[in-house]
JSON list of C-alpha atoms in Angstrom, two decimals:
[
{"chain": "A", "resi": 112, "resn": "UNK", "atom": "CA", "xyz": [-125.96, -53.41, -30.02]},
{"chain": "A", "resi": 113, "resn": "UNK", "atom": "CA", "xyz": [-125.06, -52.35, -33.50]},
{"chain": "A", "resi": 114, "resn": "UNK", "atom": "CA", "xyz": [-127.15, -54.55, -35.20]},
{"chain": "A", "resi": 115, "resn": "UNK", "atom": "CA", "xyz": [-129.99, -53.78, -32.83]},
{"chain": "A", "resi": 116, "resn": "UNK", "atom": "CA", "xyz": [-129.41, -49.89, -33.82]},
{"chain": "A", "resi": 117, "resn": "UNK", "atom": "CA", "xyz": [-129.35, -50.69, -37.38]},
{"chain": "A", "resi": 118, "resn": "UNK", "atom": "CA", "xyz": [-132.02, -52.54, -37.64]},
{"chain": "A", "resi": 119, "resn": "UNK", "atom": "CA", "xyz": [-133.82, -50.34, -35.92]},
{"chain": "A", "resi": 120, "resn": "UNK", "atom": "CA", "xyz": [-133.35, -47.32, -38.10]},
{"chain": "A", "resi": 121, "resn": "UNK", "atom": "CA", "xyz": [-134.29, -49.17, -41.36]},
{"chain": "A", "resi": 122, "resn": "UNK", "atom": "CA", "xyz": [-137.57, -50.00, -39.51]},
{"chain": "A", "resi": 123, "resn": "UNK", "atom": "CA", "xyz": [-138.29, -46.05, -38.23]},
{"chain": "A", "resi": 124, "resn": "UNK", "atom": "CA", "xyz": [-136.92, -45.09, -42.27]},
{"chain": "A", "resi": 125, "resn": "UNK", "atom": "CA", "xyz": [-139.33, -47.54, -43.10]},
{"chain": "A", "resi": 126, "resn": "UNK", "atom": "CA", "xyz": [-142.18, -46.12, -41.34]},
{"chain": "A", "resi": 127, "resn": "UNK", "atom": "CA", "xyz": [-141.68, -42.60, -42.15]},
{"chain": "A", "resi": 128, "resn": "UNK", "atom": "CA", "xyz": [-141.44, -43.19, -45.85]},
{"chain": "A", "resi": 129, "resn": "UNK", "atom": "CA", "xyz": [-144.96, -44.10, -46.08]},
{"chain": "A", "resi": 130, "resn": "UNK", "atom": "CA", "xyz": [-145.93, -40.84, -44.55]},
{"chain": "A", "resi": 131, "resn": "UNK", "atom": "CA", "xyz": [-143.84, -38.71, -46.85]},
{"chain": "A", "resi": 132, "resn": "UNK", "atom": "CA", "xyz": [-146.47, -38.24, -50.09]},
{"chain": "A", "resi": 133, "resn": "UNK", "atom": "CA", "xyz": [-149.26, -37.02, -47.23]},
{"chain": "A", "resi": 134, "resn": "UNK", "atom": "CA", "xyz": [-146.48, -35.02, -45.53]},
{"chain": "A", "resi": 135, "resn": "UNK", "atom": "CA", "xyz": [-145.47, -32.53, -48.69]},
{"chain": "A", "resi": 136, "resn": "UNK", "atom": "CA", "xyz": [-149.51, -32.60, -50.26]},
{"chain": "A", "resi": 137, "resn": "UNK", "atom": "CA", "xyz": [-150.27, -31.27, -47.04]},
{"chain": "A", "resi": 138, "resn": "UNK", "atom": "CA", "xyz": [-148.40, -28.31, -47.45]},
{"chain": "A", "resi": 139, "resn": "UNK", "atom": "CA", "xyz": [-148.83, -27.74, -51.05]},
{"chain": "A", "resi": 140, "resn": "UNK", "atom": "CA", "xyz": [-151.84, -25.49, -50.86]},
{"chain": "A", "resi": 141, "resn": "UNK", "atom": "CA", "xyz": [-149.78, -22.53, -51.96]},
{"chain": "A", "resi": 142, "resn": "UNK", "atom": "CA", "xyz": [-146.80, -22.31, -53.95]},
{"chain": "A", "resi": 143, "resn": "UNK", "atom": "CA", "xyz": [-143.81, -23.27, -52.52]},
{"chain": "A", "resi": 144, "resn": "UNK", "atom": "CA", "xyz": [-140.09, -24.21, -54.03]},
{"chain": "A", "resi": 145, "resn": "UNK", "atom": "CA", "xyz": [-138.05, -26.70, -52.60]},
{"chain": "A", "resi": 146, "resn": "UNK", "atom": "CA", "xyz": [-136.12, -25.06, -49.60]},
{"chain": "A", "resi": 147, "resn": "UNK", "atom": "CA", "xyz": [-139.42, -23.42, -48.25]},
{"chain": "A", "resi": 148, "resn": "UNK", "atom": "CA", "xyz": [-140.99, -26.52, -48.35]},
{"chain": "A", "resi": 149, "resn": "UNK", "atom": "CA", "xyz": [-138.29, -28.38, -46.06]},
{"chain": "A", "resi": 150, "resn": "UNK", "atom": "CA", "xyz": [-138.32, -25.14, -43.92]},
{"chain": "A", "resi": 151, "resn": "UNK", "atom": "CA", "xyz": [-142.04, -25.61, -43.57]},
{"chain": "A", "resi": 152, "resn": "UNK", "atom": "CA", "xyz": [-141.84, -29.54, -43.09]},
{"chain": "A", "resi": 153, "resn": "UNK", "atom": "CA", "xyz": [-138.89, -28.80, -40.65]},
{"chain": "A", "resi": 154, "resn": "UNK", "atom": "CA", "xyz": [-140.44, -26.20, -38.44]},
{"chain": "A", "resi": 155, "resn": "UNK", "atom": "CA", "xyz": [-144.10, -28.56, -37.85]},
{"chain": "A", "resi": 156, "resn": "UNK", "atom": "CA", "xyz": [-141.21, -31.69, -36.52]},
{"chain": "A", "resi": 157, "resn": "UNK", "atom": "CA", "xyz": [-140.75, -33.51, -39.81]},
{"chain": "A", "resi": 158, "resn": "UNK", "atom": "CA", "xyz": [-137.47, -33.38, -41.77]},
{"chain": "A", "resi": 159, "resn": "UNK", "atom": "CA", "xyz": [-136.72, -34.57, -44.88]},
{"chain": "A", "resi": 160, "resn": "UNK", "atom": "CA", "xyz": [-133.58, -34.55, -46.77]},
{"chain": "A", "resi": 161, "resn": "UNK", "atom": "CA", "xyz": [-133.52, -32.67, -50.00]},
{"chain": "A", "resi": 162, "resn": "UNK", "atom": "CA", "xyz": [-132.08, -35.41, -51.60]},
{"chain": "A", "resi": 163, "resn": "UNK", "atom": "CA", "xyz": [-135.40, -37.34, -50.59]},
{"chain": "A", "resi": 164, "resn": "UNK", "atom": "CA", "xyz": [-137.79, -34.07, -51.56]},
{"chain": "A", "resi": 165, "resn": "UNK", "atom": "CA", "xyz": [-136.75, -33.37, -54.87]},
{"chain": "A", "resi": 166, "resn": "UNK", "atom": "CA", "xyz": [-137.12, -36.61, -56.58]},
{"chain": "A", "resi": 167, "resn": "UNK", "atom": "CA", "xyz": [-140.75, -36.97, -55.06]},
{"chain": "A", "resi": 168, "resn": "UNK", "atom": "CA", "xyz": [-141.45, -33.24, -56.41]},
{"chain": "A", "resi": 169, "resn": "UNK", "atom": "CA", "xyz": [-140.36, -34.29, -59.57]},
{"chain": "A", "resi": 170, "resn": "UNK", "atom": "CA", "xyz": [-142.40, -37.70, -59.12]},
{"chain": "A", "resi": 171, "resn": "UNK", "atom": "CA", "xyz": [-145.61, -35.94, -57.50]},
{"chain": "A", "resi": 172, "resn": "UNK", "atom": "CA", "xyz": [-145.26, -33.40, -60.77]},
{"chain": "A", "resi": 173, "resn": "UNK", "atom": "CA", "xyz": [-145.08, -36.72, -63.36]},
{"chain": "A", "resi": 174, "resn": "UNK", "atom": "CA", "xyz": [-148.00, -37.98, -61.58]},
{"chain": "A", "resi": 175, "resn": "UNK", "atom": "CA", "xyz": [-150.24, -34.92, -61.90]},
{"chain": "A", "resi": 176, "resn": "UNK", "atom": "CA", "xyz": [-150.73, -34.52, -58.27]},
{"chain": "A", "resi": 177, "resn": "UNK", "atom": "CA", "xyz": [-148.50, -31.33, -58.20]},
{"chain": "A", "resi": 178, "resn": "UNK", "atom": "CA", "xyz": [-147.84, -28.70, -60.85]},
{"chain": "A", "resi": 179, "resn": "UNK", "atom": "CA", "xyz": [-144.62, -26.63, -61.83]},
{"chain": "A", "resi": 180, "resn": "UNK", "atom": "CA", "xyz": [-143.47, -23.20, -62.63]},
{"chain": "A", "resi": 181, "resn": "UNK", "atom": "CA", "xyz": [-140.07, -21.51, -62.77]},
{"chain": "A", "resi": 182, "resn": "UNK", "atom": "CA", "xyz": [-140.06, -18.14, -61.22]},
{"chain": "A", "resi": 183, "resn": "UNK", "atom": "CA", "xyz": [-136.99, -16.00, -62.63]},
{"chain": "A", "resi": 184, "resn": "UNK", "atom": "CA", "xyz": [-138.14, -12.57, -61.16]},
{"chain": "A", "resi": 185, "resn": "UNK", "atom": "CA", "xyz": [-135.80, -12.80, -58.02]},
{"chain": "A", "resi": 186, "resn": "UNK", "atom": "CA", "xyz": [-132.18, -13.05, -57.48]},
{"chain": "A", "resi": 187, "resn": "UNK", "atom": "CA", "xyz": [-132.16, -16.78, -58.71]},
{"chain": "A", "resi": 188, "resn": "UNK", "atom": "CA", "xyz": [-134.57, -18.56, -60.62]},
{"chain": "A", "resi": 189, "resn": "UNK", "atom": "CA", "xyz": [-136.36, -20.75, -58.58]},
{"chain": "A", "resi": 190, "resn": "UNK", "atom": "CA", "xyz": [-138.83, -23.79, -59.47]},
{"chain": "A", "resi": 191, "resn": "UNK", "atom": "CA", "xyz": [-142.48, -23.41, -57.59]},
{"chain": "A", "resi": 192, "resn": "UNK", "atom": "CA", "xyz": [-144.22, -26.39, -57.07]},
{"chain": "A", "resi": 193, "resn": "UNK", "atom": "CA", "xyz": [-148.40, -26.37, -56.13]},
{"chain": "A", "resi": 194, "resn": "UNK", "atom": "CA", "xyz": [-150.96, -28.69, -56.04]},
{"chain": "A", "resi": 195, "resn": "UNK", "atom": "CA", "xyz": [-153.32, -29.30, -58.12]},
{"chain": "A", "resi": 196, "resn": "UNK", "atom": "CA", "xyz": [-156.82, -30.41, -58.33]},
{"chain": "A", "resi": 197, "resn": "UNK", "atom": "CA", "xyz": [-156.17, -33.87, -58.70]},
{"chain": "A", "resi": 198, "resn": "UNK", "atom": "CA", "xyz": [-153.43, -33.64, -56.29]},
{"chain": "A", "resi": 199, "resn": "UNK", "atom": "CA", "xyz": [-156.09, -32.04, -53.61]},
{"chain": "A", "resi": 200, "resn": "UNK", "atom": "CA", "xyz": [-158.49, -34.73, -54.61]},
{"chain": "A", "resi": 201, "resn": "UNK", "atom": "CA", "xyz": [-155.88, -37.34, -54.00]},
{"chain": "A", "resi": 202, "resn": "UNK", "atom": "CA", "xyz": [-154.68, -36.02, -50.63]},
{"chain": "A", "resi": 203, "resn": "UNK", "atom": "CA", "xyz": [-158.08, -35.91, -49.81]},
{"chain": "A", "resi": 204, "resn": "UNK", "atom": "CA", "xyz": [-158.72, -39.23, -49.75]},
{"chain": "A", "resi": 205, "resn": "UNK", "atom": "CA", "xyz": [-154.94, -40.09, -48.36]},
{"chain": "A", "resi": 206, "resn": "UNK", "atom": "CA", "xyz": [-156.12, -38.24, -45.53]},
{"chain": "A", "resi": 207, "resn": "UNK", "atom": "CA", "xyz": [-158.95, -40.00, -44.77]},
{"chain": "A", "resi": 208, "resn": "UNK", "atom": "CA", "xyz": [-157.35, -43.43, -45.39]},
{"chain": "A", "resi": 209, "resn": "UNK", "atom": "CA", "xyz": [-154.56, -41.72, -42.62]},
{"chain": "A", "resi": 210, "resn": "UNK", "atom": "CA", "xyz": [-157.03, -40.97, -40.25]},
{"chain": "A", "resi": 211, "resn": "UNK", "atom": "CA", "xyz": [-159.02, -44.13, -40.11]},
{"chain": "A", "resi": 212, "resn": "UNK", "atom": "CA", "xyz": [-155.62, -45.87, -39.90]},
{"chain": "A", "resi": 213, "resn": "UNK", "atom": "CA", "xyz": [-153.96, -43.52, -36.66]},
{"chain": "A", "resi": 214, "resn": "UNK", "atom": "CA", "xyz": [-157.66, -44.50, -35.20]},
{"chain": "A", "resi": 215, "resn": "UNK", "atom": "CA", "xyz": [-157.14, -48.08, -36.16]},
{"chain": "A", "resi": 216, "resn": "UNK", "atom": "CA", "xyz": [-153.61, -48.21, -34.37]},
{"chain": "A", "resi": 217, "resn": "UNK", "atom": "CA", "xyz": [-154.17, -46.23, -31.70]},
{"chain": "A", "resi": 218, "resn": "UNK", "atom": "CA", "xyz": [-156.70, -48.32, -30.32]},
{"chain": "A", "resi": 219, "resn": "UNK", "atom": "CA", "xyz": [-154.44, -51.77, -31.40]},
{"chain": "A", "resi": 220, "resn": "UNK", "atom": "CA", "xyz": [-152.07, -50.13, -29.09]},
{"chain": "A", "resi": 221, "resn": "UNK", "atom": "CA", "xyz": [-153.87, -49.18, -26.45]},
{"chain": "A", "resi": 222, "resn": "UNK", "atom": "CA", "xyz": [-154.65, -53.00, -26.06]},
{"chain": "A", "resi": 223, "resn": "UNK", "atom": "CA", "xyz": [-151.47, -53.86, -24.60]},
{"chain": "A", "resi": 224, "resn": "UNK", "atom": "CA", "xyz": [-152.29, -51.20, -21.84]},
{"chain": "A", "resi": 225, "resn": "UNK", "atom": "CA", "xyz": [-154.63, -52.85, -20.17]}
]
């Protein structure tokens, strides 16, 4: 039964990894640092460890999809992270590709239904 559960939550980590980039573009229309952003991922039913989030900020940033600014104003400085145009364009299109592909599996697994 162990080995069943195990391999079963490398499949589901798996799966939800590839969802991850679309997850945090979609929510990078404003500025947002890191905590807000797992608040916000959090509250719509998808967490994500920080540990996870803020290497892919930092990747995401190095691959011009999101930009970064420190904000020192408040009682800590904190690091604000918004897409940017190329970022939009590119989740643009990931969206899309998502959509035909929930279409494409929802209909592969409706087969065994009937």
């Amino acid at each position: 039964m162990g080995e069943e559960r195990d391999l079963l939550d490398s499949l589901l980590m798996e799966l939800r990894r590839g969802t991850l980039v679309l997850s945090v573009l979609s929510q990078m229309g404003e500025k947002k640092y890191g905590y807000a952003l797992v608040q916000s991922l959090e509250e719509k039913g998808i967490s994500m460890d920080p540990n996870t989030l803020y290497p892919l900020l930092r990747r995401l940033e190095k691959q011009g999809l999101l930009a970064s600014a420190w904000e020192t104003g408040g009682s800590k400085p904190r690091k604000y992270y918004q897409i940017t145009p190329y970022g939009q364009e590119i989740y643009q299109k990931l969206k899309a590709q998502w959509e035909e592909m929930v279409a494409a599996m929802e209909r592969l697994l409706q087969e065994e239904d009937v």
